[in-house]
XYZ file of N, CA and C in Angstrom:
309
model
N 35.152 -39.385 -7.486
C 34.163 -39.117 -6.554
C 33.205 -38.009 -7.114
N 31.936 -38.186 -6.834
C 30.938 -37.274 -7.311
C 30.828 -35.871 -6.634
N 30.385 -34.864 -7.257
C 30.359 -33.458 -6.699
C 29.724 -33.417 -5.465
N 28.566 -34.204 -5.196
C 27.717 -34.054 -3.901
C 28.527 -34.642 -2.791
N 29.275 -35.850 -2.998
C 30.184 -36.352 -1.956
C 31.386 -35.408 -1.631
N 31.960 -34.855 -2.681
C 33.000 -33.936 -2.451
C 32.475 -32.729 -1.636
N 31.390 -32.209 -1.887
C 30.751 -31.089 -1.117
C 30.522 -31.527 0.229
N 30.009 -32.734 0.514
C 29.860 -33.204 1.698
C 31.116 -33.359 2.550
N 32.153 -33.775 1.939
C 33.423 -34.064 2.675
C 33.997 -32.607 2.957
N 33.886 -31.614 2.039
C 34.440 -30.324 2.359
C 33.545 -29.667 3.406
N 32.362 -29.882 3.419
C 31.324 -29.400 4.395
C 32.005 -29.727 5.828
N 32.067 -31.093 5.862
C 32.650 -31.731 7.153
C 33.939 -31.175 7.617
N 34.885 -30.870 6.629
C 36.195 -30.324 6.951
C 35.997 -28.968 7.555
N 34.913 -28.310 7.051
C 34.690 -26.928 7.538
C 34.473 -26.892 8.936
N 34.210 -28.065 9.645
C 33.839 -28.140 11.081
C 35.181 -28.219 11.790
N 36.449 -28.392 11.120
C 37.849 -28.478 11.745
C 38.330 -27.067 11.863
N 38.447 -26.552 13.076
C 38.749 -25.312 13.308
C 40.448 -25.302 13.748
N 41.133 -24.424 13.094
C 42.410 -24.250 13.454
C 42.562 -23.379 14.854
N 42.952 -24.068 15.923
C 42.859 -23.636 17.274
C 43.542 -22.334 17.498
N 44.581 -21.936 16.709
C 45.337 -20.779 16.837
C 44.483 -19.585 16.252
N 43.901 -19.796 15.167
C 43.282 -18.641 14.423
C 41.727 -18.741 14.477
N 41.147 -19.758 14.958
C 39.744 -19.810 15.219
C 38.874 -19.825 13.854
N 39.537 -20.180 12.754
C 38.738 -20.150 11.585
C 38.997 -21.769 11.003
N 38.034 -22.068 10.162
C 38.008 -23.571 9.743
C 39.323 -23.777 8.728
N 39.687 -24.962 8.509
C 40.754 -25.328 7.615
C 40.568 -24.992 6.235
N 39.104 -25.201 5.859
C 38.871 -25.051 4.362
C 38.920 -23.711 4.068
N 38.198 -22.704 4.899
C 38.423 -21.275 4.568
C 39.771 -20.556 4.796
N 40.588 -21.282 5.611
C 42.003 -20.766 5.594
C 42.712 -21.187 4.536
N 42.208 -22.126 3.587
C 43.091 -22.658 2.481
C 44.002 -23.542 2.828
N 43.886 -24.367 3.809
C 44.873 -25.297 4.307
C 44.702 -26.669 3.413
N 43.448 -26.844 3.149
C 43.148 -28.137 2.334
C 43.421 -27.980 1.019
N 44.280 -28.704 0.450
C 44.752 -28.643 -1.001
C 43.920 -29.494 -1.998
N 43.664 -30.809 -1.382
C 42.863 -31.768 -2.101
C 42.486 -32.924 -1.293
N 41.358 -33.499 -1.826
C 40.690 -34.579 -1.200
C 40.509 -35.700 -2.151
N 40.862 -36.769 -1.955
C 40.529 -38.008 -2.852
C 40.091 -39.164 -2.192
N 39.244 -39.894 -2.743
C 38.506 -41.120 -2.138
C 38.861 -42.334 -2.962
N 39.622 -43.206 -2.319
C 39.922 -44.519 -2.989
C 38.737 -45.448 -3.205
N 38.673 -46.310 -4.084
C 37.472 -47.372 -4.355
C 37.212 -47.954 -3.094
N 38.132 -48.227 -2.123
C 37.983 -48.838 -0.777
C 37.409 -47.910 0.203
N 37.123 -46.594 -0.125
C 36.513 -45.861 0.902
C 37.559 -44.921 1.696
N 38.842 -44.925 1.341
C 39.781 -44.211 2.105
C 39.821 -42.774 1.529
N 39.554 -41.906 2.361
C 39.752 -40.461 2.115
C 41.140 -40.143 2.306
N 41.750 -39.464 1.373
C 43.126 -38.983 1.368
C 43.045 -37.452 1.361
N 43.382 -36.823 2.545
C 43.328 -35.397 2.550
C 44.737 -34.873 2.502
N 45.070 -34.043 1.426
C 46.393 -33.437 1.289
C 45.986 -32.035 1.768
N 46.788 -31.567 2.829
C 46.710 -30.320 3.356
C 48.049 -29.837 3.963
N 48.022 -28.542 4.298
C 49.220 -28.005 4.879
C 48.859 -27.428 6.058
N 49.806 -26.791 7.047
C 49.459 -26.084 8.024
C 49.989 -24.671 7.933
N 49.602 -23.655 8.796
C 50.055 -22.207 8.484
C 51.458 -22.129 8.784
N 52.137 -22.784 9.668
C 53.549 -22.770 9.900
C 54.088 -24.020 10.014
N 55.370 -24.167 9.481
C 56.086 -25.486 9.540
C 56.403 -25.663 11.045
N 56.194 -26.907 11.430
C 56.545 -27.213 12.822
C 55.291 -26.766 13.877
N 54.245 -26.545 13.236
C 53.061 -26.284 14.026
C 52.809 -27.248 15.030
N 52.740 -27.009 16.348
C 52.613 -28.012 17.279
C 51.166 -28.560 17.315
N 50.196 -28.085 16.596
C 48.761 -28.468 16.592
C 48.506 -29.421 15.442
N 49.609 -29.796 14.590
C 49.370 -30.572 13.379
C 48.757 -31.909 13.797
N 49.147 -32.549 14.899
C 48.617 -33.860 15.282
C 47.116 -33.642 15.728
N 46.710 -32.637 16.345
C 45.436 -32.216 16.802
C 44.558 -32.212 15.627
N 44.935 -31.440 14.710
C 44.255 -31.162 13.461
C 44.039 -32.146 12.619
N 45.018 -33.045 12.388
C 44.856 -34.344 11.813
C 43.769 -35.272 12.366
N 43.856 -35.216 13.676
C 42.793 -36.083 14.409
C 41.506 -35.503 14.200
N 41.378 -34.148 14.317
C 39.998 -33.540 14.013
C 39.530 -33.874 12.640
N 40.460 -34.005 11.519
C 40.027 -34.195 10.280
C 39.417 -35.655 10.056
N 40.024 -36.499 10.863
C 39.643 -37.922 10.765
C 38.272 -38.137 11.496
N 38.083 -37.401 12.553
C 36.787 -37.493 13.263
C 35.732 -36.709 12.445
N 35.946 -35.675 11.831
C 34.988 -35.028 10.975
C 34.519 -35.846 9.842
N 35.424 -36.574 9.221
C 35.073 -37.470 8.057
C 34.430 -38.757 8.462
N 34.622 -39.216 9.772
C 34.129 -40.508 10.264
C 32.479 -40.609 10.169
N 31.889 -39.461 10.012
C 30.361 -39.399 10.079
C 29.924 -39.669 8.584
N 30.724 -39.624 7.566
C 30.353 -39.655 6.215
C 30.259 -41.171 5.915
N 29.153 -41.735 5.593
C 29.129 -43.123 5.375
C 30.106 -43.790 4.344
N 30.269 -42.998 3.260
C 31.149 -43.424 2.163
C 32.779 -43.517 2.444
N 33.105 -42.765 3.724
C 34.314 -42.796 4.081
C 34.693 -43.863 5.122
N 35.501 -44.862 4.944
C 35.718 -45.827 5.836
C 36.933 -45.672 6.573
N 37.908 -44.789 6.014
C 39.177 -44.554 6.686
C 39.663 -43.348 6.125
N 40.493 -42.618 6.891
C 40.881 -41.238 6.480
C 42.599 -41.255 6.765
N 43.261 -40.794 5.777
C 44.680 -40.407 5.897
C 44.962 -38.989 5.597
N 45.741 -38.360 6.440
C 45.921 -36.988 6.278
C 47.488 -36.852 5.981
N 47.632 -36.203 4.753
C 48.942 -36.057 4.227
C 49.272 -34.482 4.485
N 50.225 -34.116 5.281
C 50.676 -32.868 5.433
C 51.876 -32.628 4.566
N 51.648 -31.703 3.700
C 52.758 -31.126 2.658
C 53.078 -29.847 2.878
N 54.247 -29.392 2.452
C 54.761 -27.982 2.638
C 54.938 -27.453 1.303
N 54.686 -27.952 0.175
C 54.795 -27.475 -1.022
C 53.530 -27.672 -1.834
N 52.819 -26.671 -2.389
C 53.299 -25.400 -2.318
C 53.073 -24.828 -0.959
N 53.952 -23.742 -0.503
C 53.710 -23.194 0.881
C 52.337 -22.470 1.018
N 51.783 -22.479 2.178
C 50.620 -21.674 2.593
C 50.985 -20.240 2.564
N 50.044 -19.524 2.057
C 50.179 -18.026 2.208
C 48.773 -17.494 2.361
N 48.638 -16.392 2.903
C 47.212 -15.707 3.175
C 46.315 -15.567 1.984
N 47.082 -15.591 0.693
C 46.414 -15.503 -0.586
C 45.432 -16.738 -0.721
N 45.630 -17.878 -0.023
C 44.815 -18.925 -0.158
C 43.512 -18.971 0.600
N 43.569 -17.951 1.511
C 42.341 -17.791 2.309
C 41.056 -17.322 1.610
N 40.018 -17.742 2.084
C 38.687 -17.228 1.475
C 38.471 -15.785 1.970
N 37.491 -15.113 1.372
C 37.169 -13.773 1.707
C 36.665 -13.886 3.157
N 35.913 -14.809 3.363
C 35.366 -14.781 4.841
C 36.354 -14.921 5.912
N 37.392 -15.731 5.495
C 38.562 -15.942 6.481
C 39.266 -14.511 6.533
N 39.631 -13.822 5.673
C 40.263 -12.604 5.600
C 39.482 -11.606 6.497
N 38.122 -11.537 6.221
C 37.332 -10.506 6.867
C 37.320 -10.970 8.507
N 37.189 -12.173 8.739
C 37.163 -12.694 10.210
C 38.463 -12.293 11.030
N 39.690 -12.290 10.233
C 40.948 -12.035 10.773
C 41.344 -10.568 10.507
N 40.644 -9.850 9.790
C 40.901 -8.396 9.717
C 42.055 -8.156 8.644
N 42.161 -9.035 7.739
C 43.196 -9.048 6.670
C 42.524 -8.361 5.403
N 43.127 -7.268 4.949
C 42.665 -6.777 3.585
C 42.515 -7.516 2.562
N 41.477 -7.516 1.704
C 41.350 -8.375 0.582
C 42.190 -7.887 -0.616
């Protein structure tokens, strides 16, 4: 996947807001990786802020909707992983400031 397409995908993922925290999943550091198969299937490897998060299904659906506008993406699969575990250290400076967390 070329850099421009990867930026486009991550830009679309920034439109997916974690409903509890009000910050997008990219700046929260929830997205670990994105791959695109030759067939155009985007595989988004991500985590949630807490195990058993009741909003996991909603966030997965929002990821699929966000990427559906990108012509190269024909299908999206969201893989929720728990390793490595998410910590506040994965958050961008923007997310930390927005949530009042010291950098």
